CSV table of C-alpha atoms and ligand atoms in Angstrom, one decimal:
chain,number,residue,atom,x,y,z
N,1,MET,CA,20.9,1.8,-8.7
N,2,ARG,CA,21.4,4.9,-10.8
N,3,ILE,CA,20.0,8.1,-9.4
N,4,ASN,CA,17.3,9.2,-11.1
N,5,LYS,CA,16.2,6.1,-11.4
N,6,TYR,CA,16.5,6.3,-7.4
N,7,ILE,CA,15.5,9.1,-6.4
N,8,ALA,CA,12.2,7.8,-8.4
N,9,ALA,CA,11.8,5.3,-6.4
N,10,ALA,CA,12.0,6.7,-3.8
N,11,GLY,CA,9.1,9.0,-4.5
N,12,ILE,CA,10.3,12.0,-4.5
N,13,ALA,CA,10.2,13.1,-8.1
N,14,SER,CA,10.1,11.7,-12.2
N,15,ARG,CA,13.1,10.5,-13.4
N,16,ARG,CA,13.3,14.3,-15.4
N,17,GLY,CA,12.8,15.2,-12.2
N,18,ALA,CA,15.2,13.6,-10.8
N,19,ASP,CA,17.7,15.1,-13.4
N,20,GLU,CA,16.8,18.8,-12.7
N,21,LEU,CA,17.5,18.7,-8.8
N,22,ILE,CA,20.9,17.1,-10.1
N,23,ALA,CA,21.6,19.9,-12.1
N,24,ALA,CA,20.9,22.5,-9.8
N,25,GLY,CA,22.6,20.7,-7.2
N,26,LYS,CA,19.5,19.9,-5.1
N,27,VAL,CA,21.5,16.4,-4.1
N,28,LYS,CA,24.2,15.5,-1.9
N,29,VAL,CA,25.8,11.7,-2.1
N,30,ASN,CA,28.0,10.9,0.3
N,31,GLY,CA,28.5,14.4,1.5
N,32,ALA,CA,29.2,15.5,-1.9
N,33,VAL,CA,27.2,17.5,-4.0
N,34,LEU,CA,26.5,15.5,-7.7
N,35,THR,CA,27.9,16.5,-10.9
N,36,GLN,CA,27.4,12.9,-12.9
N,37,PRO,CA,23.9,13.0,-13.7
N,38,GLY,CA,24.3,9.3,-14.4
N,39,TYR,CA,26.0,8.3,-10.6
N,40,ASP,CA,25.1,4.6,-10.8
N,41,VAL,CA,24.2,4.5,-6.8
N,42,LYS,CA,26.2,2.0,-4.3
N,43,GLU,CA,25.0,-0.3,-1.2
N,44,GLY,CA,25.7,1.7,1.6
N,45,ASP,CA,26.4,5.8,-0.8
N,46,SER,CA,23.8,8.1,1.9
N,47,VAL,CA,21.8,10.5,-0.7
N,48,VAL,CA,20.7,13.8,0.6
N,49,VAL,CA,18.2,15.2,-1.5
N,50,ASN,CA,16.9,18.4,-0.8
N,51,GLY,CA,18.8,17.5,2.7
N,52,ARG,CA,16.3,15.3,2.9
N,53,PRO,CA,18.7,11.7,3.5
N,54,VAL,CA,16.7,9.2,1.1
N,55,GLY,CA,16.2,6.1,2.4
N,56,ALA,CA,18.1,2.6,1.2
N,57,ALA,CA,17.2,1.9,-2.8
N,58,GLU,CA,14.6,-0.8,-1.8
N,59,LYS,CA,14.1,-3.9,-4.1
N,60,LEU,CA,11.1,-2.7,-6.6
N,61,VAL,CA,7.4,-4.6,-6.6
N,62,TYR,CA,4.5,-5.1,-8.6
N,63,TYR,CA,1.0,-6.4,-7.4
N,64,VAL,CA,-1.8,-6.1,-8.8
N,65,LEU,CA,-4.9,-6.1,-6.5
N,66,ASN,CA,-8.3,-7.2,-6.7
N,67,LYS,CA,-10.2,-4.7,-5.0
N,68,PRO,CA,-13.5,-4.8,-3.3
N,69,ALA,CA,-15.6,-2.7,-3.9
N,70,GLY,CA,-15.5,-0.7,-0.2
N,71,TYR,CA,-12.1,0.4,-0.2
N,72,ILE,CA,-9.9,4.1,-1.7
N,73,THR,CA,-7.2,3.9,-4.3
N,74,SER,CA,-4.5,6.2,-1.7
N,75,ALA,CA,-2.1,5.3,0.6
N,76,ARG,CA,-3.6,7.1,3.2
N,77,ASP,CA,-7.4,8.8,4.1
N,78,GLU,CA,-8.6,11.6,6.3
N,79,PHE,CA,-12.2,9.6,7.0
N,80,GLY,CA,-10.0,6.5,8.2
N,81,ARG,CA,-12.0,4.7,5.5
N,82,PRO,CA,-9.4,1.1,4.5
N,83,THR,CA,-7.0,1.6,2.2
N,84,VAL,CA,-6.5,-0.9,-0.9
N,85,LEU,CA,-3.0,-1.3,0.9
N,86,ASN,CA,-4.9,-2.4,4.6
N,87,LEU,CA,-5.1,-5.6,2.1
N,88,LEU,CA,-1.4,-6.0,1.7
N,89,GLU,CA,0.0,-8.5,4.2
N,90,ASP,CA,3.3,-10.1,3.3
N,91,VAL,CA,4.6,-6.7,2.0
N,92,GLU,CA,7.4,-5.1,3.7
N,93,GLU,CA,8.3,-2.1,1.0
N,94,ARG,CA,6.6,1.2,1.4
N,95,VAL,CA,4.4,-0.3,-1.9
N,96,PHE,CA,2.0,2.5,-3.3
N,97,PRO,CA,-1.7,2.0,-5.7
N,98,VAL,CA,-0.9,3.6,-9.5
N,99,GLY,CA,-3.6,5.4,-10.7
N,100,ARG,CA,-7.1,5.8,-9.0
N,101,LEU,CA,-10.6,3.4,-8.7
N,102,ASP,CA,-13.8,4.8,-7.2
N,103,TYR,CA,-14.6,3.6,-4.1
N,104,ASP,CA,-17.2,2.1,-4.8
N,105,THR,CA,-15.3,0.2,-7.7
N,106,MET,CA,-14.0,-3.2,-7.6
N,107,GLY,CA,-11.3,-4.6,-9.6
N,108,LEU,CA,-7.9,-3.9,-11.1
N,109,ILE,CA,-5.2,-1.9,-8.6
N,110,ILE,CA,-1.5,-2.2,-9.4
N,111,ILE,CA,0.4,-1.8,-6.5
N,112,THR,CA,4.4,-0.9,-7.0
N,113,ASN,CA,7.2,1.5,-5.0
N,114,ASP,CA,8.6,2.0,-8.2
N,115,GLY,CA,7.6,6.0,-8.5
N,116,ALA,CA,9.5,6.3,-11.6
N,117,LEU,CA,6.6,3.6,-13.2
N,118,GLY,CA,3.5,5.3,-11.6
N,119,ASN,CA,4.1,8.2,-13.0
N,120,HIS,CA,5.1,6.9,-16.5
N,121,ILE,CA,1.9,4.8,-16.1
N,122,ALA,CA,0.0,8.0,-14.3
N,123,HIS,CA,1.1,9.4,-18.1
N,124,PRO,CA,0.8,6.7,-20.2
N,125,SER,CA,0.5,7.5,-24.7
N,126,GLY,CA,-2.7,7.2,-24.1
N,127,GLU,CA,-3.0,4.1,-26.4
N,128,VAL,CA,-4.4,2.0,-23.5
N,129,TYR,CA,-7.3,0.7,-22.6
N,130,LYS,CA,-8.8,0.2,-19.3
N,131,THR,CA,-11.4,-3.0,-19.3
N,132,TYR,CA,-14.6,-2.0,-17.0
N,133,LEU,CA,-17.7,-5.0,-17.0
N,134,ALA,CA,-20.4,-1.8,-15.5
N,135,ARG,CA,-24.2,-4.4,-14.2
N,136,VAL,CA,-26.5,-0.8,-15.4
N,137,ASN,CA,-30.9,-0.6,-15.0
N,138,GLY,CA,-31.7,-1.5,-18.0
N,139,HIS,CA,-30.4,-3.3,-21.8
N,140,LEU,CA,-29.3,-0.6,-24.6
N,141,SER,CA,-30.1,-1.2,-27.3
N,142,PRO,CA,-27.2,-1.1,-30.5
N,143,ARG,CA,-27.7,3.1,-30.6
N,144,GLU,CA,-27.4,3.7,-27.6
N,145,LEU,CA,-23.8,1.4,-27.0
N,146,GLN,CA,-22.9,3.2,-30.7
N,147,LYS,CA,-22.7,6.3,-28.6
N,148,LEU,CA,-20.5,5.2,-25.9
N,149,ARG,CA,-18.3,4.4,-28.8
N,150,ASP,CA,-18.5,7.6,-30.3
N,151,GLY,CA,-17.9,9.8,-27.1
N,152,VAL,CA,-20.7,11.7,-25.3
N,153,TYR,CA,-20.1,15.0,-23.6
N,154,ILE,CA,-19.2,14.6,-20.1
N,155,ASP,CA,-18.3,17.6,-17.3
N,156,GLY,CA,-18.7,19.6,-21.2
N,157,ARG,CA,-16.1,17.2,-23.0
N,158,ARG,CA,-16.8,14.6,-25.9
N,159,THR,CA,-14.3,11.6,-24.8
N,160,ALA,CA,-12.2,9.7,-26.7
N,161,PRO,CA,-13.9,6.3,-29.1
N,162,ALA,CA,-14.0,3.8,-26.7
N,163,PHE,CA,-15.4,-0.1,-27.1
N,164,ALA,CA,-18.8,-1.3,-25.7
N,165,GLU,CA,-20.2,-4.2,-26.2
N,166,ASN,CA,-23.1,-6.4,-24.1
N,167,ALA,CA,-21.8,-9.0,-22.2
N,168,GLY,CA,-25.2,-9.8,-20.4
N,169,THR,CA,-28.9,-10.0,-18.7
N,170,ASP,CA,-29.8,-9.9,-15.3
N,171,GLY,CA,-32.6,-9.6,-15.7
N,172,SER,CA,-34.2,-5.8,-15.7
N,173,CYS,CA,-30.4,-5.2,-15.3
N,174,SER,CA,-27.3,-6.0,-17.5
N,175,MET,CA,-23.9,-6.2,-18.0
N,176,VAL,CA,-21.8,-4.3,-20.0
N,177,GLU,CA,-18.4,-4.4,-21.1
N,178,ILE,CA,-16.7,-0.7,-22.3
N,179,LYS,CA,-13.0,-0.1,-22.9
N,180,ILE,CA,-11.6,3.5,-22.9
N,181,ARG,CA,-8.0,4.6,-23.3
N,182,GLU,CA,-9.0,8.3,-21.0
N,183,GLY,CA,-8.8,7.9,-17.0
N,184,ARG,CA,-11.7,11.0,-16.8
N,185,ASN,CA,-13.3,11.6,-13.1
N,186,ARG,CA,-15.8,9.1,-12.4
N,187,GLN,CA,-15.6,8.7,-16.3
N,188,VAL,CA,-17.6,5.8,-16.9
N,189,ARG,CA,-20.4,6.1,-14.4
N,190,LYS,CA,-20.6,9.6,-16.2
N,191,MET,CA,-20.5,8.0,-19.1
N,192,PHE,CA,-23.7,6.0,-18.9
N,193,GLU,CA,-25.2,8.9,-16.7
N,194,ALA,CA,-24.9,10.6,-20.4
N,195,ILE,CA,-27.0,8.1,-22.5
N,196,GLY,CA,-29.8,8.0,-19.9
N,197,TYR,CA,-28.4,4.8,-17.7
N,198,LYS,CA,-27.3,4.0,-13.9
N,199,VAL,CA,-24.5,2.0,-13.0
N,200,LEU,CA,-24.9,-0.6,-9.8
N,201,ALA,CA,-21.6,-1.9,-9.8
N,202,LEU,CA,-18.4,-1.7,-12.0
N,203,LYS,CA,-15.3,-3.8,-11.7
N,204,ARG,CA,-11.7,-2.7,-13.2
N,205,THR,CA,-11.1,-6.1,-15.6
N,206,ALA,CA,-8.3,-5.5,-17.2
N,207,ILE,CA,-5.2,-2.3,-17.8
N,208,GLY,CA,-3.7,-3.3,-21.0
N,209,GLU,CA,-2.8,-6.1,-21.5
N,210,ILE,CA,-2.7,-7.1,-17.8
N,211,ARG,CA,-5.8,-9.0,-16.9
N,212,LEU,CA,-7.8,-9.7,-13.7
N,213,GLY,CA,-8.2,-13.3,-14.3
N,214,ARG,CA,-9.2,-15.3,-11.5
N,215,LEU,CA,-8.0,-13.5,-8.4
N,216,LYS,CA,-10.9,-13.9,-6.3
N,217,GLU,CA,-11.7,-10.5,-4.7
N,218,GLY,CA,-9.1,-9.1,-2.5
N,219,SER,CA,-5.8,-10.9,-3.3
N,220,TYR,CA,-3.3,-10.0,-5.3
N,221,ARG,CA,-0.2,-11.3,-6.9
N,222,LYS,CA,3.1,-10.6,-8.5
N,223,LEU,CA,3.1,-9.1,-11.6
N,224,SER,CA,5.4,-11.3,-13.7
N,225,ALA,CA,8.6,-9.5,-15.7
N,226,GLU,CA,6.5,-9.8,-18.6
N,227,GLU,CA,3.7,-8.2,-17.1
N,228,ILE,CA,6.1,-5.0,-15.3
N,229,GLU,CA,7.9,-4.8,-18.9
N,230,TYR,CA,5.0,-4.3,-20.6
N,231,LEU,CA,3.9,-1.6,-18.1
N,232,LYS,CA,7.1,0.2,-18.7
N,233,ASN,CA,6.6,0.4,-22.7
N,234,CYS,CA,3.0,1.1,-22.8
E,301,URA,N1,-14.5,5.2,-14.3
E,301,URA,C1,-15.2,5.1,-12.9
E,301,URA,O1,-16.8,5.9,-13.0
E,301,URA,N2,-15.2,5.4,-11.6
E,301,URA,C2,-13.4,4.1,-11.4
E,301,URA,O2,-13.4,3.8,-10.5
E,301,URA,C3,-13.1,4.3,-12.7
E,301,URA,C4,-13.4,4.4,-14.6
């Protein structure tokens, strides 16, 4: 594995950050400062970054998990709340969740140990739409749906164009499918608040072409090779 990818996969820096560390002479391989930025790490190589050994390259693994409400999406929580990583039973690699969902949001979260992919998804081209299904307290009129599509002001800034459609009613409540390409804090909840509705439940059903499908709550599956390729290029 190329040295910058190896360092990124260990979660130490992005690939570009790894290149900078190499250029600054902070990376040693087998005891010597590395001078070749394109070095391929071989089994048994000892890699040291900033004086700290970096573990042997792990196999890169990629999962999609259906997060239940009541779990956080960071690797650790200062309040001891359960994290989505607690739901993984047979994963030995040092994985982390990519991006975040609120404690009370359900649905699709990607889990991997590929630091480079994590960085890439955190800073995508901005064209990847994330799809959510929101249960809200009321029925939106066509005009209100249009407001969500055109953009509403949250935290003093207008949201980018979105897709929004009614997706069924449930007594006095209704379901709305909304697709957004930004990832602002509690964005979907705040968008509904901005037009006078409260989100009662929220589930992410897709990130671009990666879909939750029939994955049960709390379960996870491996991403296919095509899905991994798609995420690397989105
Ligand atoms: N928007 C929200 O309001 N919450 C989430 O968890 C994700 C998007």
